[in-house]
């Protein structure tokens, strides 16, 4: 009777049946796996296997770093920067319609995203006045932010072009070593479309989400670095952060599985120990 009660929740919360994003409040830009799922071994086991298959197969591992840079830059150019620009350009219209709450929400998101963009590009951002009210980001400040986003776009475009050239060079080298047919056969033999679909999540109709405290990325989870320094991360993250160090997901998840197994074994041993002692005492009395 207990077997379904134990197994079914583990299947449902493994990340395959029910997407974790559906279990996280849309008000937060932090998309880490819920803690109640982190205590279940399938959450760590399936993620470890899926990430290992995508990042460590004989084809993708050659282009993994360059491909990550290309795809993340494309996300910034196609989705992230246009969303930030939309937040800026919508402010004058919202002022005309006297929508104070929406203005405050947009400014709050911009105050979160502009520093992130500054950290991402290294380009100094314009200073924003304190507060979230309708007059805190005037027309002149809006133009400065638009120019800043344009400068960031230019830099990210150059980074994307450099990464694409690096990726192309790696593929050209592999093609010279094994031929075009051999390279194609290597890709077909070692890549898995289902795993790739999950790892990249490019089929999502809304690649970027908007929360109360900022924007969050819904595609390319395999290439996103987690924010938490305690090992918690979004599902299918390629790496896990522990303090200041970053570990491959496969290594980290296998360590977590070992810890969970040890805890379960200890609990079973503590429960069984009194019975063993009672049995030993009874045997000695006999």
Steps between C-alpha positions, in 0.01 A plus 500: 500500500785738581689441175278726280500768771880498496565458126231720341610830663858427395388448140282811498769720656797367302474793258373293208126463562429840660728792396648667804425840350130429556570451872690829548322826567507727192563800725867407554778500243679225695404174326678251727355152548264497804658369818240225543614355167868524597456231765394245237776292334340490149528878475879471528539172314306589187658846476848350536440254216332752270765769548781245464352370176472848351826656618725195501412316179772449239363770268375786719796507737721639222281806442330533840672818621475684167143385446404631845645841421325513162159399631512723808602798287217424258258489791619841617474648150167346405310499829666656805612836362173556307308431824712750694456754220125440504490578873678830435299606195165421660550754780389814307177331386431377852549853630248633250250239616589572865570136582713555809509137611629376164758779487622407848517133397700577185744723688540235771592241236738743327676564832557127523599435139725797420762398765487143367557630149788713625657196663443292187664747258734703719355822356425762765126562527340844544408587858128481573327723752370339817136393519247325279249781443379627161745792501807306609599408144441799276532527122868592511582203725301276266710613202819433695380149577410440136850606396642272767301201373620579146862500618447167678341355187803598295738332744293182530470481121880504471525232769248288313695537175825401672342195664335393173839517325655288775222242473534490122878449532449201730247342262730563203786328683283200581379485142858496374588218740203271431331639189155652462326162509700390801414818689134462415508136612669603826223752566219256420655220705570697818234772526146449621226729368273450800776590746605795283142625493487500881850644547439795265121543540489700176140395438376730778277767346609750768881484518512766771279546803418815696477483880446772756870522579646460152517296181589133482619275221281202407712354218851350497491373861805281430712811440376717788718532807304458826474793738484317833836431671349202685469255212135571426435588135248497221428162343750369242767753592833393356689604813432539870641770723626424851644808663741658253564178308307355209465124445370297204142393564577129456771506770295715738180299457674168553645637823151608610365153419777346711408728792127421467581127491716530811226689685239241405732216604565674831129545565434134425791396722381715790153351466631145479766533771262462801357184347847360446595579860179343632557191288859471621390537863235234457753264341742545789228434758412178320 
